[in-house]
Amino acid sequence: MVYKRIEESTLQKLRDIVGGENLICEQEKMADYSHDEFSLESIRKLPEVVVKPKNREEISEILKLANKEKFPVTPRGGATGLVGSCVPLHGGLVLSLENMNKVLEVDTENLMAVVEAGVPLMEFYKKVEEAGLFFPPHPGEESANIGGVIATNAGGSRAVKYGVIRNFVKGLEVVLPAGEIIDIGGKIMKDSTGYSLLNLLIGSEGTLGIVTQATISLLPPPKAMYTLVVPFNSVRDAINTVPMIIKSKTIPMAIEFIEKEPILVTEEYLQKKWPSREGGAYLMIIIDGSSEEEVMGLCESVGELCSANNALDVFVADTKERQDNILNIRSQIYEAIKPYTIEILDITVPRAEIASHVERVHEIADKYGVWLPTYGHAGDGNVHTHIMKVKFKEGKIEEAKEGWEEQYHQIRKEIHLDGINRGGTISGEHGIGIVKKEYLSLALGKAHIDIMKEIKKIFDPGNILNPGKIFDLD
Ligand SMILES: Cc1cc2nc3c(=O)[nH]c(=O)nc-3n(C[C@H](O)[C@H](O)[C@H](O)COP(=O)(O)OP(=O)(O)OC[C@H]3O[C@@H](n4cnc5c(N)ncnc54)[C@H](O)[C@@H]3O)c2cc1C
């Protein structure tokens, strides 16, 4: 597909739609819109213009113009994505939802919220909490926007008990690529009315439509929450305990596994202390419930289960301060090792395969002489391996290895193949974007990919909306 460059006459039409103050076309000011959180400069691309519409009608006008004048449109939320899916691969127009940032309603009767797509998660949590309710999904970065987490079907650590974003989205207002505005679902908990366009749009990475508003279901908040940190000698010992916890019918809010090395680096980065120095891997388990007594009882039985399965100790954080310290260290691992990270993988394997997958990652690390720290959502089988430019030796990060670029491609291929061979998939929550599309055919069969391409053509015959993401159209 050959797109036309955006000329001054088109810029003027765009100014007429969104207002001059909501349009950026100066190169220096557009640099921030050329990337997301993926590290490599090679996938960055400057847009020709950035617009910040204020409502769905303006978005509809922009998409009609894009079809007429043949320029690509890339929707953009908080740009916290890790696979380049909001990068304007073919230039054109970046459509930032940042001006559509209102929580329109928190309905305490129906336990539903109605929100604009550009609301940052941190703002949404605040409004929901003020209304005395609870939005369980917690993808790690709270500057992500509602539209972005819907477009990627984001997960996070609490998915093990409460599910991913998909489980909470009950209605969407969407502008389709041709400019038509549709309302799907609403404040309803069940819907068997024909094909589910709602579920098709969730996780479609901005390739099928632009989400402008969402209806999200909420829950009453848990009355109590404790966090356990459990050291084990190895990832295998830690992971072997997870199915036993789940089989015991205690479903924790989160079961995370973390290797010791990233914890050490993060402790130093934050100047904070993790509760344990023992062993080589940890489970971090968050247990919530309807009373202190219930949660204390559950912690006790989970602690006993861990001890019976080679846990070296069990630390219980029962105060908010101690829990915040642990959660802060866990959530800052990304920032602590980011300067040395090339890519974060997002492979999901059947739960029982996590330990073998991580052991294979260790073999690959030894083979190539690099550091490949792993952590992730053990309750969901979702392993985040960081592919690093550096080695980690005797508690310290070493300088970047020469020639890491050549090795990087081979390393990521071997790890992805291992995940697939174990019955896993290439993305549990981050999506495919640009970065992982070369592996899509490892995870999905040809017929599956062909159907997705046909769906894309029906929604977007001009291929103007976020082209080149997930797959390339032939
Ligand atoms: C430190 C850190 C921790 C993270 N932890 C997690 C985690 O635990 N779980 C997890 O799932 N992810 C995690 N992520 C990844 C990221 O936060 C998620 O992918 C998030 O859902 C992206 O939201 P965003 O608003 O930043 O979207 P963007 O990065 O801006 O865009 C992502 C995709 O959504 C599309 N999009 C954005 N808004 C709209 C819209 N209104 N309509 C249609 N399409 C749209 C874009 O075109 C793009 O394809 C983490 C990222 C970081 C940096």
Short mmCIF file of C-alpha atoms and ligand atoms in Angstrom, two decimals:
data_model
loop_
_atom_site.label_atom_id
_atom_site.label_comp_id
_atom_site.label_asym_id
_atom_site.label_seq_id
_atom_site.Cartn_x
_atom_site.Cartn_y
_atom_site.Cartn_z
CA MET A 1 0.00 0.00 0.00
CA VAL A 2 1.41 3.38 -0.98
CA TYR A 3 0.24 6.27 1.17
CA LYS A 4 0.19 9.93 0.15
CA ARG A 5 2.18 12.49 2.09
CA ILE A 6 0.16 14.95 4.14
CA GLU A 7 0.34 18.29 2.31
CA GLU A 8 -0.28 21.77 3.72
CA SER A 9 -3.82 21.77 2.28
CA THR A 10 -4.61 18.62 4.31
CA LEU A 11 -3.05 20.13 7.44
CA GLN A 12 -5.43 23.05 7.03
CA LYS A 13 -8.42 20.68 6.80
CA LEU A 14 -7.20 18.94 9.97
CA ARG A 15 -6.85 22.30 11.74
CA ASP A 16 -10.43 23.06 10.75
CA ILE A 17 -11.53 19.79 12.38
CA VAL A 18 -9.55 19.80 15.66
CA GLY A 19 -8.48 23.45 16.02
CA GLY A 20 -4.92 24.73 15.48
CA GLU A 21 -4.07 24.33 19.17
CA ASN A 22 -4.69 20.57 18.91
CA LEU A 23 -2.39 19.93 15.96
CA ILE A 24 1.39 19.52 16.02
CA CYS A 25 3.52 19.40 12.89
CA GLU A 26 6.91 20.70 14.09
CA GLN A 27 9.48 17.88 13.92
CA GLU A 28 11.05 18.57 17.35
CA LYS A 29 7.65 18.51 19.04
CA MET A 30 6.65 15.28 17.31
CA ALA A 31 9.68 13.27 18.49
CA ASP A 32 7.80 12.02 21.56
CA TYR A 33 5.15 10.55 19.27
CA SER A 34 7.64 8.46 17.29
CA HIS A 35 7.98 5.62 19.80
CA ASP A 36 6.52 3.71 22.71
CA GLU A 37 8.41 1.88 25.48
CA PHE A 38 10.15 -0.59 23.14
CA SER A 39 13.86 0.16 23.38
CA LEU A 40 15.32 -0.09 19.89
CA GLU A 41 15.65 3.13 17.89
CA SER A 42 15.34 1.13 14.67
CA ILE A 43 11.54 0.91 14.95
CA ARG A 44 11.03 4.62 15.69
CA LYS A 45 9.23 6.68 13.07
CA LEU A 46 8.25 10.34 13.05
CA PRO A 47 4.64 11.06 12.10
CA GLU A 48 3.86 13.85 9.63
CA VAL A 49 1.30 15.33 11.99
CA VAL A 50 -0.13 14.72 15.47
CA VAL A 51 -3.74 15.60 16.25
CA LYS A 52 -5.57 15.56 19.58
CA PRO A 53 -9.31 15.42 18.89
CA LYS A 54 -11.80 16.28 21.63
CA ASN A 55 -14.71 14.06 20.66
CA ARG A 56 -15.88 11.17 18.49
CA GLU A 57 -17.27 13.46 15.77
CA GLU A 58 -13.83 14.97 15.18
CA ILE A 59 -12.33 11.46 15.02
CA SER A 60 -14.95 10.45 12.48
CA GLU A 61 -14.10 13.48 10.31
CA ILE A 62 -10.36 12.70 10.52
CA LEU A 63 -10.88 9.09 9.43
CA LYS A 64 -13.10 10.15 6.51
CA LEU A 65 -10.37 12.56 5.41
CA ALA A 66 -7.70 9.85 5.78
CA ASN A 67 -9.64 7.53 3.46
CA LYS A 68 -10.17 10.29 0.94
CA GLU A 69 -6.58 11.51 0.94
CA LYS A 70 -4.94 8.12 1.59
CA PHE A 71 -2.84 8.78 4.68
CA PRO A 72 -2.39 6.31 7.57
CA VAL A 73 -3.77 6.99 11.07
CA THR A 74 -2.19 5.54 14.21
CA PRO A 75 -4.19 5.72 17.46
CA ARG A 76 -2.13 6.47 20.54
CA GLY A 77 -2.93 6.13 24.24
CA GLY A 78 -0.34 6.41 27.01
CA ALA A 79 2.42 4.98 24.74
CA THR A 80 3.44 2.51 27.45
CA GLY A 81 3.19 -0.38 24.99
CA LEU A 82 6.20 -2.68 24.66
CA VAL A 83 5.82 -3.87 21.05
CA GLY A 84 5.72 -0.66 19.00
CA SER A 85 2.00 -0.88 18.27
CA CYS A 86 1.38 2.89 18.55
CA VAL A 87 4.43 3.76 16.41
CA PRO A 88 3.39 5.38 13.09
CA LEU A 89 5.18 2.79 10.97
CA HIS A 90 4.17 4.43 7.68
CA GLY A 91 4.31 8.04 8.90
CA GLY A 92 1.02 9.86 8.41
CA LEU A 93 -1.11 11.00 11.32
CA VAL A 94 -0.85 10.08 14.98
CA LEU A 95 -4.22 10.41 16.69
CA SER A 96 -3.63 10.99 20.38
CA LEU A 97 -6.60 10.42 22.70
CA GLU A 98 -5.08 12.64 25.41
CA ASN A 99 -7.86 15.27 25.24
CA MET A 100 -10.59 12.66 25.77
CA ASN A 101 -9.75 12.12 29.40
CA LYS A 102 -12.93 12.24 31.48
CA VAL A 103 -14.42 9.62 33.76
CA LEU A 104 -18.02 10.36 32.75
CA GLU A 105 -19.82 8.29 35.38
CA VAL A 106 -19.25 5.81 38.19
CA ASP A 107 -22.62 4.10 38.59
CA THR A 108 -22.70 2.64 42.11
CA GLU A 109 -26.10 0.97 41.51
CA ASN A 110 -25.00 -1.08 38.51
CA LEU A 111 -21.31 -1.23 39.49
CA MET A 112 -20.26 0.19 36.12
CA ALA A 113 -18.10 3.12 35.02
CA VAL A 114 -18.37 5.02 31.75
CA VAL A 115 -15.03 6.49 30.68
CA GLU A 116 -13.44 8.27 27.76
CA ALA A 117 -10.62 6.37 26.06
CA GLY A 118 -7.84 8.79 27.01
CA VAL A 119 -8.31 8.43 30.79
CA PRO A 120 -5.01 7.28 32.37
CA LEU A 121 -5.37 4.19 34.57
CA MET A 122 -4.12 6.05 37.67
CA GLU A 123 -6.94 8.58 37.31
CA PHE A 124 -9.48 5.80 36.77
CA TYR A 125 -8.35 3.89 39.91
CA LYS A 126 -8.68 7.11 41.92
CA LYS A 127 -12.23 7.87 40.75
CA VAL A 128 -13.37 4.27 41.28
CA GLU A 129 -11.86 4.17 44.77
CA GLU A 130 -13.51 7.49 45.69
CA ALA A 131 -16.85 5.88 44.76
CA GLY A 132 -16.08 2.98 47.14
CA LEU A 133 -15.58 0.45 44.34
CA PHE A 134 -12.75 -1.62 42.87
CA PHE A 135 -11.34 -2.11 39.36
CA PRO A 136 -9.18 -5.24 39.72
CA PRO A 137 -7.01 -5.39 36.55
CA HIS A 138 -3.60 -3.88 37.16
CA PRO A 139 -1.27 -3.78 34.16
CA GLY A 140 2.03 -2.62 35.64
CA GLU A 141 2.19 0.92 34.24
CA GLU A 142 -0.55 3.26 35.48
CA SER A 143 0.06 5.92 32.82
CA ALA A 144 -1.45 3.53 30.25
CA ASN A 145 -4.86 4.76 29.05
CA ILE A 146 -8.20 2.99 29.10
CA GLY A 147 -8.26 2.88 25.26
CA GLY A 148 -4.74 1.40 25.17
CA VAL A 149 -5.41 -1.31 27.75
CA ILE A 150 -8.56 -2.29 25.86
CA ALA A 151 -6.76 -2.29 22.50
CA THR A 152 -4.08 -4.63 23.89
CA ASN A 153 -6.36 -6.68 26.18
CA ALA A 154 -3.87 -5.94 28.95
CA GLY A 155 -3.41 -8.31 31.87
CA GLY A 156 -1.18 -7.67 34.87
CA SER A 157 -0.57 -9.46 38.11
CA ARG A 158 -4.17 -9.64 39.36
CA ALA A 159 -5.44 -11.57 36.32
CA VAL A 160 -4.99 -14.90 38.09
CA LYS A 161 -8.04 -14.26 40.27
CA TYR A 162 -9.97 -11.55 38.44
CA GLY A 163 -9.12 -12.02 34.75
CA VAL A 164 -7.79 -9.62 32.13
CA ILE A 165 -9.26 -6.35 30.81
CA ARG A 166 -11.57 -8.26 28.45
CA ASN A 167 -13.50 -9.61 31.45
CA PHE A 168 -14.41 -6.08 32.55
CA VAL A 169 -15.28 -4.31 29.29
CA LYS A 170 -19.06 -4.43 28.83
CA GLY A 171 -19.60 -1.70 26.29
CA LEU A 172 -17.64 0.29 23.71
CA GLU A 173 -18.19 3.36 21.61
CA VAL A 174 -16.00 3.00 18.54
CA VAL A 175 -15.28 5.04 15.43
CA LEU A 176 -14.76 2.62 12.55
CA PRO A 177 -12.09 3.29 9.90
CA ALA A 178 -14.67 4.66 7.41
CA GLY A 179 -15.83 7.18 10.03
CA GLU A 180 -19.02 5.41 11.16
CA ILE A 181 -19.67 5.56 14.91
CA ILE A 182 -21.02 2.43 16.61
CA ASP A 183 -22.16 1.64 20.16
CA ILE A 184 -21.67 -1.93 21.33
CA GLY A 185 -23.00 -3.46 24.56
CA GLY A 186 -23.57 -1.25 27.59
CA LYS A 187 -24.21 -1.64 31.32
CA ILE A 188 -25.11 -5.28 30.82
CA MET A 189 -23.45 -8.35 32.30
CA LYS A 190 -24.52 -10.85 29.62
CA ASP A 191 -24.88 -10.59 25.86
CA SER A 192 -25.48 -13.40 23.36
CA THR A 193 -26.82 -11.14 20.65
CA GLY A 194 -24.98 -12.25 17.53
CA TYR A 195 -21.24 -12.19 16.87
CA SER A 196 -19.31 -10.38 19.59
CA LEU A 197 -17.79 -7.32 17.94
CA LEU A 198 -16.95 -6.21 21.47
CA ASN A 199 -14.53 -9.11 21.89
CA LEU A 200 -13.16 -8.67 18.38
CA LEU A 201 -12.30 -5.04 19.05
CA ILE A 202 -10.74 -5.77 22.45
CA GLY A 203 -7.11 -6.70 21.75
CA SER A 204 -7.22 -5.54 18.10
CA GLU A 205 -4.36 -3.05 18.72
CA GLY A 206 -6.12 -0.12 17.08
CA THR A 207 -6.33 -1.85 13.69
CA LEU A 208 -10.14 -2.21 13.46
CA GLY A 209 -11.50 0.95 15.09
CA ILE A 210 -10.77 3.78 17.48
CA VAL A 211 -12.26 3.31 20.93
CA THR A 212 -13.67 6.61 22.16
CA GLN A 213 -15.61 5.49 25.23
CA ALA A 214 -15.94 2.33 27.33
CA THR A 215 -18.35 0.89 29.87
CA ILE A 216 -16.37 -1.02 32.48
CA SER A 217 -17.72 -3.31 35.19
CA LEU A 218 -16.50 -2.85 38.77
CA LEU A 219 -16.54 -4.84 42.00
CA PRO A 220 -16.88 -4.06 45.69
CA PRO A 221 -13.36 -3.71 47.12
CA PRO A 222 -11.78 -6.50 49.18
CA LYS A 223 -11.86 -5.75 52.91
CA ALA A 224 -8.35 -7.04 53.60
CA MET A 225 -5.20 -7.84 51.66
CA TYR A 226 -1.85 -9.37 52.71
CA THR A 227 1.28 -10.03 50.66
CA LEU A 228 3.56 -13.04 51.12
CA VAL A 229 7.16 -13.25 49.94
CA VAL A 230 8.38 -16.84 49.77
CA PRO A 231 12.01 -17.68 48.92
CA PHE A 232 12.91 -20.98 47.21
CA ASN A 233 16.24 -22.40 46.09
CA SER A 234 15.19 -22.46 42.45
CA VAL A 235 12.51 -21.28 40.04
CA ARG A 236 11.47 -24.94 39.68
CA ASP A 237 10.77 -25.27 43.41
CA ALA A 238 8.84 -21.99 43.35
CA ILE A 239 6.79 -22.84 40.27
CA ASN A 240 6.00 -26.38 41.41
CA THR A 241 4.14 -24.84 44.34
CA VAL A 242 1.79 -22.75 42.19
CA PRO A 243 -0.58 -25.51 40.94
CA MET A 244 -0.83 -26.79 44.52
CA ILE A 245 -1.93 -23.39 45.78
CA ILE A 246 -4.56 -23.14 43.06
CA LYS A 247 -5.73 -26.74 43.58
CA SER A 248 -6.16 -25.99 47.29
CA LYS A 249 -8.98 -23.64 46.18
CA THR A 250 -7.26 -20.54 47.48
CA ILE A 251 -7.06 -18.30 44.45
CA PRO A 252 -4.70 -15.47 45.37
CA MET A 253 -5.16 -12.08 43.73
CA ALA A 254 -1.61 -12.43 42.36
CA ILE A 255 1.08 -15.12 42.21
CA GLU A 256 4.26 -13.66 40.78
CA PHE A 257 7.62 -15.41 40.41
CA ILE A 258 10.83 -13.40 40.40
CA GLU A 259 14.43 -14.50 40.13
CA LYS A 260 16.79 -13.12 42.74
CA GLU A 261 19.10 -11.22 40.38
CA PRO A 262 16.56 -8.62 39.17
CA ILE A 263 15.52 -8.12 42.81
CA LEU A 264 19.13 -7.33 43.79
CA VAL A 265 19.47 -4.76 41.00
CA THR A 266 16.12 -3.17 41.89
CA GLU A 267 17.00 -2.98 45.61
CA GLU A 268 20.09 -1.01 44.69
CA TYR A 269 18.20 1.17 42.19
CA LEU A 270 15.51 2.10 44.74
CA GLN A 271 17.68 1.88 47.85
CA LYS A 272 14.99 -0.34 49.37
CA LYS A 273 15.12 -3.77 50.96
CA TRP A 274 13.27 -6.87 49.76
CA PRO A 275 12.19 -8.98 52.78
CA SER A 276 14.50 -11.90 51.96
CA ARG A 277 18.01 -12.59 50.68
CA GLU A 278 17.63 -16.37 50.77
CA GLY A 279 17.43 -18.74 47.81
CA GLY A 280 17.49 -18.06 44.08
CA ALA A 281 13.83 -17.29 43.30
CA TYR A 282 10.74 -15.94 45.03
CA LEU A 283 7.01 -16.22 44.88
CA MET A 284 5.17 -13.00 45.69
CA ILE A 285 1.61 -13.93 46.59
CA ILE A 286 -1.16 -11.39 47.24
CA ILE A 287 -4.20 -12.69 49.08
CA ASP A 288 -7.39 -10.68 49.45
CA GLY A 289 -10.69 -11.45 51.12
CA SER A 290 -13.73 -10.16 52.94
CA SER A 291 -12.18 -9.92 56.44
CA GLU A 292 -8.79 -9.81 58.22
CA GLU A 293 -9.55 -13.21 59.79
CA GLU A 294 -10.32 -14.81 56.45
CA VAL A 295 -7.15 -13.42 54.84
CA MET A 296 -4.99 -14.42 57.83
CA GLY A 297 -6.36 -17.96 57.62
CA LEU A 298 -5.70 -18.15 53.87
CA CYS A 299 -2.15 -16.83 54.35
CA GLU A 300 -1.52 -19.49 56.95
CA SER A 301 -2.67 -22.34 54.72
CA VAL A 302 -0.77 -21.00 51.68
CA GLY A 303 2.33 -20.55 53.87
CA GLU A 304 2.05 -24.17 55.08
CA LEU A 305 1.69 -25.40 51.50
CA CYS A 306 4.81 -23.48 50.48
CA SER A 307 6.78 -24.82 53.46
CA ALA A 308 5.77 -28.37 52.56
CA ASN A 309 7.13 -27.70 49.05
CA ASN A 310 10.69 -26.65 49.82
CA ALA A 311 10.06 -23.00 50.68
CA LEU A 312 13.03 -21.67 52.65
CA ASP A 313 10.88 -19.27 54.65
CA VAL A 314 7.55 -17.40 54.46
CA PHE A 315 7.37 -13.63 55.01
CA VAL A 316 3.95 -12.10 55.58
CA ALA A 317 3.50 -8.36 55.00
CA ASP A 318 0.33 -7.39 56.82
CA THR A 319 0.72 -3.61 57.01
CA LYS A 320 0.15 -1.25 54.09
CA GLU A 321 3.68 0.14 54.45
CA ARG A 322 5.36 -3.26 54.18
CA GLN A 323 3.13 -4.34 51.31
CA ASP A 324 3.78 -1.09 49.43
CA ASN A 325 7.53 -1.64 49.81
CA ILE A 326 7.31 -5.13 48.28
CA LEU A 327 4.98 -4.06 45.46
CA ASN A 328 7.15 -1.06 44.72
CA ILE A 329 10.26 -3.22 44.30
CA ARG A 330 8.36 -5.71 42.10
CA SER A 331 6.87 -2.99 39.91
CA GLN A 332 10.17 -1.10 39.53
CA ILE A 333 12.18 -4.08 38.21
CA TYR A 334 11.37 -2.83 34.72
CA GLU A 335 12.80 0.66 35.39
CA ALA A 336 15.84 -0.72 37.23
CA ILE A 337 16.99 -2.91 34.36
CA LYS A 338 15.53 -0.85 31.49
CA PRO A 339 18.83 0.83 30.47
CA TYR A 340 20.33 -2.60 29.71
CA THR A 341 17.20 -4.20 28.23
CA ILE A 342 16.72 -4.78 24.51
CA GLU A 343 13.31 -6.46 24.63
CA ILE A 344 10.85 -7.86 27.16
CA LEU A 345 9.31 -11.11 26.05
CA ASP A 346 5.72 -11.97 26.95
CA ILE A 347 5.54 -15.71 26.34
CA THR A 348 2.70 -17.62 27.99
CA VAL A 349 3.07 -21.36 28.55
CA PRO A 350 0.85 -23.85 30.36
CA ARG A 351 1.47 -23.20 34.08
CA ALA A 352 3.23 -26.52 34.64
CA GLU A 353 5.76 -25.66 31.88
CA ILE A 354 7.05 -22.41 33.40
CA ALA A 355 9.98 -23.98 35.25
CA SER A 356 11.18 -25.96 32.22
CA HIS A 357 10.82 -22.88 30.02
CA VAL A 358 12.84 -20.76 32.47
CA GLU A 359 15.50 -23.50 32.69
CA ARG A 360 15.75 -23.44 28.87
CA VAL A 361 16.14 -19.64 29.06
CA HIS A 362 19.07 -20.20 31.47
CA GLU A 363 20.68 -22.63 28.99
CA ILE A 364 20.31 -20.05 26.21
CA ALA A 365 21.82 -17.38 28.50
CA ASP A 366 24.86 -19.64 29.12
CA LYS A 367 25.18 -20.48 25.44
CA TYR A 368 25.32 -16.81 24.38
CA GLY A 369 27.01 -15.45 27.49
CA VAL A 370 24.28 -12.88 28.28
CA TRP A 371 22.01 -12.15 31.20
CA LEU A 372 18.38 -13.17 30.60
CA PRO A 373 16.53 -12.39 33.85
CA THR A 374 12.99 -13.74 34.13
CA TYR A 375 9.99 -12.89 36.23
CA GLY A 376 6.29 -12.95 35.59
CA HIS A 377 2.76 -13.89 36.37
CA ALA A 378 3.24 -17.47 37.61
CA GLY A 379 -0.48 -17.98 38.18
CA ASP A 380 -1.08 -17.34 34.45
CA GLY A 381 2.01 -19.05 32.99
CA ASN A 382 3.11 -15.64 31.66
CA VAL A 383 6.92 -15.32 31.65
CA HIS A 384 8.63 -11.97 31.04
CA THR A 385 12.21 -12.69 29.99
CA HIS A 386 14.33 -9.58 29.49
CA ILE A 387 16.81 -9.91 26.65
CA MET A 388 19.77 -7.90 27.90
CA LYS A 389 22.84 -6.33 26.32
CA VAL A 390 24.85 -7.12 29.44
CA LYS A 391 26.05 -9.87 31.74
CA PHE A 392 25.35 -10.08 35.46
CA LYS A 393 28.31 -11.33 37.49
CA GLU A 394 28.92 -11.52 41.23
CA GLY A 395 26.02 -9.23 42.08
CA LYS A 396 26.95 -6.58 39.49
CA ILE A 397 25.90 -5.62 35.98
CA GLU A 398 28.78 -5.72 33.51
CA GLU A 399 29.29 -3.42 30.51
CA ALA A 400 27.30 -4.10 27.32
CA LYS A 401 28.70 -7.02 25.36
CA GLU A 402 30.06 -6.23 21.93
CA GLY A 403 28.07 -7.80 19.12
CA TRP A 404 24.83 -8.03 21.12
CA GLU A 405 22.76 -7.00 18.08
CA GLU A 406 23.64 -10.13 16.10
CA GLN A 407 22.99 -12.45 19.04
CA TYR A 408 19.73 -10.76 20.00
CA HIS A 409 17.75 -12.11 17.02
CA GLN A 410 18.97 -15.66 17.53
CA ILE A 411 18.28 -15.54 21.29
CA ARG A 412 14.71 -14.27 20.91
CA LYS A 413 13.98 -16.87 18.24
CA GLU A 414 15.21 -19.74 20.40
CA ILE A 415 13.19 -18.57 23.41
CA HIS A 416 10.02 -18.08 21.37
CA LEU A 417 10.38 -21.52 19.78
CA ASP A 418 10.76 -23.08 23.22
CA GLY A 419 7.57 -21.37 24.40
CA ILE A 420 5.63 -22.54 21.34
CA ASN A 421 6.98 -26.11 21.61
CA ARG A 422 5.62 -26.26 25.15
CA GLY A 423 2.11 -25.46 23.95
CA GLY A 424 2.47 -21.75 24.69
CA THR A 425 1.96 -18.55 22.75
CA ILE A 426 4.06 -15.49 21.92
CA SER A 427 2.05 -12.85 23.78
CA GLY A 428 0.02 -13.18 26.95
CA GLU A 429 -0.74 -9.48 27.38
CA HIS A 430 1.49 -7.03 25.47
CA GLY A 431 0.19 -7.78 21.96
CA ILE A 432 2.06 -8.24 18.69
CA GLY A 433 2.56 -4.70 17.34
CA ILE A 434 5.55 -4.41 15.02
CA VAL A 435 8.06 -6.17 17.20
CA LYS A 436 6.53 -9.64 17.46
CA LYS A 437 4.82 -9.93 14.08
CA GLU A 438 7.64 -12.00 12.57
CA TYR A 439 6.68 -14.75 15.05
CA LEU A 440 2.90 -14.61 14.53
CA SER A 441 2.98 -17.61 12.19
CA LEU A 442 4.74 -19.65 14.88
CA ALA A 443 1.77 -19.14 17.17
CA LEU A 444 -1.19 -19.12 14.76
CA GLY A 445 -1.97 -21.30 11.74
CA LYS A 446 -2.29 -19.91 8.21
CA ALA A 447 -6.09 -20.24 8.17
CA HIS A 448 -6.31 -18.26 11.42
CA ILE A 449 -4.09 -15.46 10.10
CA ASP A 450 -5.98 -15.42 6.77
CA ILE A 451 -9.30 -14.92 8.61
CA MET A 452 -7.78 -12.06 10.62
CA LYS A 453 -6.59 -10.43 7.38
CA GLU A 454 -10.06 -10.76 5.82
CA ILE A 455 -11.62 -9.21 8.93
CA LYS A 456 -9.16 -6.31 8.69
CA LYS A 457 -10.13 -5.79 5.03
CA ILE A 458 -13.86 -5.71 5.90
CA PHE A 459 -13.37 -3.13 8.66
CA ASP A 460 -10.74 -1.10 6.84
CA PRO A 461 -10.77 -1.63 3.06
CA GLY A 462 -8.43 1.35 2.55
CA ASN A 463 -5.95 -0.05 5.15
CA ILE A 464 -5.59 3.40 6.70
CA LEU A 465 -5.93 2.44 10.39
CA ASN A 466 -2.70 1.42 12.11
CA PRO A 467 -1.36 -0.45 9.06
CA GLY A 468 1.51 -2.92 9.47
CA LYS A 469 0.59 -3.95 13.02
CA ILE A 470 -0.01 -7.59 14.05
CA PHE A 471 0.52 -8.68 10.39
CA ASP A 472 1.21 -7.16 6.98
CA LEU A 473 -1.61 -7.34 4.46
CA ASP A 474 -0.44 -9.10 1.29
C1 LIG B 1 6.66 -0.67 33.33
C2 LIG B 1 5.63 -1.33 32.47
C3 LIG B 1 4.89 -2.37 32.99
C4 LIG B 1 3.92 -2.98 32.21
N1 LIG B 1 3.21 -3.99 32.76
C5 LIG B 1 2.22 -4.56 32.05
C6 LIG B 1 1.44 -5.61 32.62
O1 LIG B 1 1.65 -6.02 33.75
N2 LIG B 1 0.46 -6.13 31.86
C7 LIG B 1 0.19 -5.69 30.59
O2 LIG B 1 -0.74 -6.19 29.96
N3 LIG B 1 0.93 -4.72 30.02
C8 LIG B 1 1.93 -4.15 30.71
N4 LIG B 1 2.69 -3.16 30.14
C9 LIG B 1 2.46 -2.76 28.74
C10 LIG B 1 1.50 -1.58 28.52
O3 LIG B 1 1.34 -0.81 29.68
C11 LIG B 1 0.15 -2.10 28.03
O4 LIG B 1 0.34 -2.69 26.75
C12 LIG B 1 -0.94 -1.03 27.91
O5 LIG B 1 -2.13 -1.71 27.69
C13 LIG B 1 -0.74 -0.02 26.79
O6 LIG B 1 -1.64 1.07 26.99
P1 LIG B 1 -1.31 2.52 26.40
O7 LIG B 1 -2.43 3.43 26.70
O8 LIG B 1 0.01 2.95 26.83
O9 LIG B 1 -1.34 2.17 24.85
P2 LIG B 1 -0.34 2.61 23.69
O10 LIG B 1 1.01 2.07 23.94
O11 LIG B 1 -0.47 4.06 23.44
O12 LIG B 1 -1.00 1.83 22.47
C14 LIG B 1 -1.09 0.44 22.48
C15 LIG B 1 -2.00 -0.01 21.34
O13 LIG B 1 -3.32 0.44 21.58
C16 LIG B 1 -3.80 1.21 20.48
N5 LIG B 1 -4.69 2.22 21.05
C17 LIG B 1 -4.43 3.11 22.04
N6 LIG B 1 -5.54 3.82 22.32
C18 LIG B 1 -6.51 3.36 21.49
C19 LIG B 1 -7.88 3.69 21.28
N7 LIG B 1 -8.48 4.64 21.99
N8 LIG B 1 -8.58 3.01 20.34
C20 LIG B 1 -7.99 2.04 19.60
N9 LIG B 1 -6.70 1.70 19.75
C21 LIG B 1 -5.98 2.35 20.68
C22 LIG B 1 -2.56 1.76 19.82
O14 LIG B 1 -2.79 2.07 18.46
C23 LIG B 1 -1.63 0.59 19.98
O15 LIG B 1 -1.90 -0.35 18.99
C24 LIG B 1 3.68 -2.54 30.89
C25 LIG B 1 4.43 -1.49 30.36
C26 LIG B 1 5.40 -0.89 31.14
C27 LIG B 1 6.18 0.25 30.55
#
